[in-house]
Amino acid sequence: MTPNVTDLTGAQPVHIVVLAAGKGTRMRSAVPKVLHHLGGLPMIDHVLRAADTLAPKTVTVVVGHQADQVATHLRHRPEVRTVLQEPQLGTGHALLTTESVLGRESGTVVLLSGDVPLLTPASLASLLARHRDAGAAATVVTAMADRPFGYGRVVRNGGEITRIVEERDATPEEREIKEINAGIYAFELASLFDALRGVGDDNSQREYYLPDLVTVYRRQRKVVSTWTVGNPAEIRGINSRSELAGVALVMRQRKHEEMMAAGVTLMDPATTYIDVDVQVGQDTVLYPGVHLEGTTRVGSSCHVHAGSRLVNAELGDHVIVLNHCIVTDTRIASHCHVGPFAHLRPDSVLEEGSRVGNFVELKKTTLGAGSKANHLAYLGDSTIGHDTNIGAGTITCNYDGMTKHPTLIGSNAFVGSNSTLVAPVKIGDGAYVAAGSAITEDVPSDALGIGRSRQENKPEWASKRRAARRPRDGHS
Ligand code: UD1
Ligand code: CA
């Protein structure tokens, strides 16, 4: 491992603050804005993951509006502290509330916005490097935007930043400025909270604007620097559903590029959806309309055909998933064949080379190596050995209205078509079940289980019936 350079140079620690207390009015949602998903994760998780790459000493999230929901979500990250901002008087006020936890710390605060999830670790590192090189009290991330609408504009004088003006407070000339404030900053802690107290609320919103810190520092003749992001898409903020969709698209395209660079074929990227944590092996082909979600891992040389959705699935190599399958929390070993129209529900396992065909549903079921359930079956709470054949229309009756019961089927067994296996029940190794059976008792190994009434044939019955009903001459 490469040693941590910042540690060796004795640089000051980094503290992360994420602002997530705002109301998010423009989302029109009962769900807090930062918990809306993109790429399979809540917005704020993307921000926290990027922050992790700076190896911060502390991470603080400012919560306010729907604080409980946000704090509950953050429990999966016990290292994250939350600070309540109540009432929410603006972004400057939000940062000031962190004085309770950061007041005695030293070093640099990197301030992120919970609604700006595309910023890359490389950009964060560049921001920090610029901030340190400039010996700045504050460094503002900016971007050149063709359509700066809605963002704060960066006002410069002779190249140096003098202040940031919000869209709604800007003059028509200032609105022409294309350089925007990304809402991401680095601050030196030593002077931060005192300076924040110097920020007023003399603006159209009557809020304490964090960008006004630039003006305060400039007045104090402190160094304020800027770092301009190369790709303005990175700092796109999400305030509305429309922006959520736009940012989600950028995130998807990034994932697609990463996949294709790693040797995965996407037949139609425009209709392919791959969550950020999904892994796919080389030479796997994803057909149009495929969704790979959650922690799904697909091996190499697999084919996932159109319209299939895999959620937290694990596939080995050379697996074929035909069209329109839904696979959830299921492990599929190499060389398996699934679908079309299969439904593999949680806790199922397909062992090496097994096959599940059309209109087959599995739930909490293990299908052993080389076994097949090729047509129209429901297999629930069952364990099936290797090289067993499950006939068309086999149903495990695993539920008695109150509890679920297991079905055990051995290896090299053969379950004839349209059998119902009333659980709990066991079919031994090498056993046969006659087609159309209702099996209520165990079938020993190598036995034949028949659970149906015997067929009776009535000779000449049909011809006699026809003769009896033949119309008489003269009648039609
Ligand atoms: C802010 C900036 C703007 C910048 C833009 C970039 C201000 C005043 N303006 O505008 O210059 O171009 O971001 O995206 O900062 N929040 C709190 N407490 C509050 C208010 C807001 O925690 O009292 C949080 C919000 O939840 C959000 C973030 O701060 O995560 C930004 O607030 P938002 O209202 O979205 O600011 P913008 O109008 O986008
Ligand atoms: Ca915003």
PDB file of C-alpha atoms in Angstrom, residues 186-316:
ATOM      1  CA  ALA A 186     -12.983  23.903   1.917  1.00  0.00           C
ATOM      2  CA  PHE A 187     -12.613  26.055   5.045  1.00  0.00           C
ATOM      3  CA  GLU A 188      -9.920  26.438   7.684  1.00  0.00           C
ATOM      4  CA  LEU A 189     -11.514  25.669  11.034  1.00  0.00           C
ATOM      5  CA  ALA A 190      -9.423  28.211  12.964  1.00  0.00           C
ATOM      6  CA  SER A 191     -11.334  31.236  11.693  1.00  0.00           C
ATOM      7  CA  LEU A 192     -14.509  29.564  10.424  1.00  0.00           C
ATOM      8  CA  PHE A 193     -17.101  29.935  13.157  1.00  0.00           C
ATOM      9  CA  ASP A 194     -16.163  33.496  14.075  1.00  0.00           C
ATOM     10  CA  ALA A 195     -16.409  34.483  10.417  1.00  0.00           C
ATOM     11  CA  LEU A 196     -19.780  32.702  10.081  1.00  0.00           C
ATOM     12  CA  ARG A 197     -21.166  34.854  12.859  1.00  0.00           C
ATOM     13  CA  GLY A 198     -20.358  37.823  10.616  1.00  0.00           C
ATOM     14  CA  VAL A 199     -22.752  36.576   7.908  1.00  0.00           C
ATOM     15  CA  GLY A 200     -26.057  38.469   7.850  1.00  0.00           C
ATOM     16  CA  ASP A 201     -29.481  37.709   6.405  1.00  0.00           C
ATOM     17  CA  ASP A 202     -29.866  40.822   4.296  1.00  0.00           C
ATOM     18  CA  ASN A 203     -31.218  39.118   1.169  1.00  0.00           C
ATOM     19  CA  SER A 204     -34.500  38.271  -0.524  1.00  0.00           C
ATOM     20  CA  GLN A 205     -34.889  35.023   1.464  1.00  0.00           C
ATOM     21  CA  ARG A 206     -33.932  36.419   4.882  1.00  0.00           C
ATOM     22  CA  GLU A 207     -31.540  33.499   5.184  1.00  0.00           C
ATOM     23  CA  TYR A 208     -27.948  33.215   6.341  1.00  0.00           C
ATOM     24  CA  TYR A 209     -26.183  32.380   3.081  1.00  0.00           C
ATOM     25  CA  LEU A 210     -22.976  30.373   3.387  1.00  0.00           C
ATOM     26  CA  PRO A 211     -21.598  31.926   0.164  1.00  0.00           C
ATOM     27  CA  ASP A 212     -21.584  35.288   1.972  1.00  0.00           C
ATOM     28  CA  LEU A 213     -18.613  33.972   3.905  1.00  0.00           C
ATOM     29  CA  VAL A 214     -16.573  34.935   0.830  1.00  0.00           C
ATOM     30  CA  THR A 215     -17.505  38.574   1.392  1.00  0.00           C
ATOM     31  CA  VAL A 216     -16.693  38.342   5.102  1.00  0.00           C
ATOM     32  CA  TYR A 217     -13.264  36.838   4.465  1.00  0.00           C
ATOM     33  CA  ARG A 218     -12.474  39.315   1.709  1.00  0.00           C
ATOM     34  CA  ARG A 219     -13.326  42.137   4.075  1.00  0.00           C
ATOM     35  CA  GLN A 220     -10.914  40.592   6.593  1.00  0.00           C
ATOM     36  CA  ARG A 221      -8.303  40.364   3.800  1.00  0.00           C
ATOM     37  CA  LYS A 222      -8.090  36.597   4.179  1.00  0.00           C
ATOM     38  CA  VAL A 223      -7.179  34.456   1.181  1.00  0.00           C
ATOM     39  CA  VAL A 224     -10.201  33.057  -0.670  1.00  0.00           C
ATOM     40  CA  SER A 225      -9.353  30.788  -3.571  1.00  0.00           C
ATOM     41  CA  THR A 226     -11.419  28.883  -6.104  1.00  0.00           C
ATOM     42  CA  TRP A 227     -11.098  25.561  -7.855  1.00  0.00           C
ATOM     43  CA  THR A 228     -13.018  25.089 -11.085  1.00  0.00           C
ATOM     44  CA  VAL A 229     -14.235  21.607 -11.822  1.00  0.00           C
ATOM     45  CA  GLY A 230     -13.373  20.317 -15.310  1.00  0.00           C
ATOM     46  CA  ASN A 231     -16.696  18.613 -15.946  1.00  0.00           C
ATOM     47  CA  PRO A 232     -19.602  20.767 -14.785  1.00  0.00           C
ATOM     48  CA  ALA A 233     -21.896  17.716 -14.709  1.00  0.00           C
ATOM     49  CA  GLU A 234     -20.142  16.697 -11.479  1.00  0.00           C
ATOM     50  CA  ILE A 235     -21.604  19.528  -9.483  1.00  0.00           C
ATOM     51  CA  ARG A 236     -25.176  19.247 -10.696  1.00  0.00           C
ATOM     52  CA  GLY A 237     -27.480  19.699  -7.736  1.00  0.00           C
ATOM     53  CA  ILE A 238     -30.844  18.011  -7.272  1.00  0.00           C
ATOM     54  CA  ASN A 239     -33.726  20.245  -6.284  1.00  0.00           C
ATOM     55  CA  SER A 240     -36.562  18.718  -8.322  1.00  0.00           C
ATOM     56  CA  ARG A 241     -37.654  15.373  -9.730  1.00  0.00           C
ATOM     57  CA  SER A 242     -36.554  16.565 -13.124  1.00  0.00           C
ATOM     58  CA  GLU A 243     -33.032  17.205 -11.836  1.00  0.00           C
ATOM     59  CA  LEU A 244     -33.110  13.840 -10.053  1.00  0.00           C
ATOM     60  CA  ALA A 245     -33.784  12.136 -13.385  1.00  0.00           C
ATOM     61  CA  GLY A 246     -31.064  14.165 -15.101  1.00  0.00           C
ATOM     62  CA  VAL A 247     -28.431  13.371 -12.483  1.00  0.00           C
ATOM     63  CA  ALA A 248     -29.469   9.697 -12.354  1.00  0.00           C
ATOM     64  CA  LEU A 249     -28.886   9.511 -16.101  1.00  0.00           C
ATOM     65  CA  VAL A 250     -25.358  10.903 -15.745  1.00  0.00           C
ATOM     66  CA  MET A 251     -24.669   8.366 -13.001  1.00  0.00           C
ATOM     67  CA  ARG A 252     -25.970   5.514 -15.176  1.00  0.00           C
ATOM     68  CA  GLN A 253     -23.841   6.602 -18.094  1.00  0.00           C
ATOM     69  CA  ARG A 254     -20.771   6.637 -15.860  1.00  0.00           C
ATOM     70  CA  LYS A 255     -21.524   3.079 -14.744  1.00  0.00           C
ATOM     71  CA  HIS A 256     -22.052   2.001 -18.344  1.00  0.00           C
ATOM     72  CA  GLU A 257     -18.686   3.424 -19.373  1.00  0.00           C
ATOM     73  CA  GLU A 258     -17.029   1.615 -16.470  1.00  0.00           C
ATOM     74  CA  MET A 259     -18.701  -1.679 -17.475  1.00  0.00           C
ATOM     75  CA  MET A 260     -17.865  -1.407 -21.155  1.00  0.00           C
ATOM     76  CA  ALA A 261     -14.262  -0.463 -20.361  1.00  0.00           C
ATOM     77  CA  ALA A 262     -14.086  -3.672 -18.306  1.00  0.00           C
ATOM     78  CA  GLY A 263     -15.204  -5.805 -21.260  1.00  0.00           C
ATOM     79  CA  VAL A 264     -18.974  -6.052 -20.826  1.00  0.00           C
ATOM     80  CA  THR A 265     -21.221  -5.691 -23.884  1.00  0.00           C
ATOM     81  CA  LEU A 266     -24.247  -3.461 -23.447  1.00  0.00           C
ATOM     82  CA  MET A 267     -26.389  -3.978 -26.512  1.00  0.00           C
ATOM     83  CA  ASP A 268     -28.484  -0.924 -25.787  1.00  0.00           C
ATOM     84  CA  PRO A 269     -27.078   1.318 -23.061  1.00  0.00           C
ATOM     85  CA  ALA A 270     -30.103   3.611 -23.326  1.00  0.00           C
ATOM     86  CA  THR A 271     -32.372   0.909 -21.890  1.00  0.00           C
ATOM     87  CA  THR A 272     -29.890  -0.766 -19.531  1.00  0.00           C
ATOM     88  CA  TYR A 273     -29.987  -0.008 -15.805  1.00  0.00           C
ATOM     89  CA  ILE A 274     -27.042  -1.005 -13.622  1.00  0.00           C
ATOM     90  CA  ASP A 275     -26.809   0.107 -10.006  1.00  0.00           C
ATOM     91  CA  VAL A 276     -23.481   1.512  -8.830  1.00  0.00           C
ATOM     92  CA  ASP A 277     -22.481  -1.497  -6.709  1.00  0.00           C
ATOM     93  CA  VAL A 278     -23.145  -4.101  -9.388  1.00  0.00           C
ATOM     94  CA  GLN A 279     -20.194  -6.086 -10.741  1.00  0.00           C
ATOM     95  CA  VAL A 280     -20.150  -7.822 -14.122  1.00  0.00           C
ATOM     96  CA  GLY A 281     -17.420 -10.032 -15.558  1.00  0.00           C
ATOM     97  CA  GLN A 282     -15.708  -9.831 -18.913  1.00  0.00           C
ATOM     98  CA  ASP A 283     -17.484 -10.950 -22.103  1.00  0.00           C
ATOM     99  CA  THR A 284     -20.872 -10.947 -20.478  1.00  0.00           C
ATOM    100  CA  VAL A 285     -23.574  -9.632 -22.794  1.00  0.00           C
ATOM    101  CA  LEU A 286     -26.458  -7.566 -21.499  1.00  0.00           C
ATOM    102  CA  TYR A 287     -29.393  -7.374 -23.905  1.00  0.00           C
ATOM    103  CA  PRO A 288     -31.762  -4.414 -24.098  1.00  0.00           C
ATOM    104  CA  GLY A 289     -33.957  -3.617 -21.118  1.00  0.00           C
ATOM    105  CA  VAL A 290     -31.862  -5.468 -18.522  1.00  0.00           C
ATOM    106  CA  HIS A 291     -31.900  -4.225 -14.916  1.00  0.00           C
ATOM    107  CA  LEU A 292     -29.057  -5.220 -12.587  1.00  0.00           C
ATOM    108  CA  GLU A 293     -29.785  -3.941  -9.117  1.00  0.00           C
ATOM    109  CA  GLY A 294     -28.412  -3.768  -5.587  1.00  0.00           C
ATOM    110  CA  THR A 295     -25.365  -5.914  -4.958  1.00  0.00           C
ATOM    111  CA  THR A 296     -25.823  -8.132  -8.021  1.00  0.00           C
ATOM    112  CA  ARG A 297     -22.675  -9.851  -9.220  1.00  0.00           C
ATOM    113  CA  VAL A 298     -22.593 -11.465 -12.643  1.00  0.00           C
ATOM    114  CA  GLY A 299     -19.653 -13.614 -13.706  1.00  0.00           C
ATOM    115  CA  SER A 300     -17.941 -13.680 -17.074  1.00  0.00           C
ATOM    116  CA  SER A 301     -19.333 -14.881 -20.415  1.00  0.00           C
ATOM    117  CA  CYS A 302     -22.941 -14.760 -19.227  1.00  0.00           C
ATOM    118  CA  HIS A 303     -25.872 -13.689 -21.367  1.00  0.00           C
ATOM    119  CA  VAL A 304     -28.692 -11.803 -19.712  1.00  0.00           C
ATOM    120  CA  HIS A 305     -31.486 -11.423 -22.220  1.00  0.00           C
ATOM    121  CA  ALA A 306     -33.986  -8.637 -22.720  1.00  0.00           C
ATOM    122  CA  GLY A 307     -36.328  -7.622 -19.968  1.00  0.00           C
ATOM    123  CA  SER A 308     -34.713  -9.534 -17.107  1.00  0.00           C
ATOM    124  CA  ARG A 309     -34.275  -7.984 -13.690  1.00  0.00           C
ATOM    125  CA  LEU A 310     -31.655  -9.249 -11.234  1.00  0.00           C
ATOM    126  CA  VAL A 311     -31.744  -7.897  -7.678  1.00  0.00           C
ATOM    127  CA  ASN A 312     -28.922  -8.815  -5.270  1.00  0.00           C
ATOM    128  CA  ALA A 313     -28.293 -11.869  -7.424  1.00  0.00           C
ATOM    129  CA  GLU A 314     -25.019 -13.737  -7.712  1.00  0.00           C
ATOM    130  CA  LEU A 315     -24.272 -15.458 -11.012  1.00  0.00           C
ATOM    131  CA  GLY A 316     -21.269 -17.631 -11.823  1.00  0.00           C
TER     132      GLY A 316
END
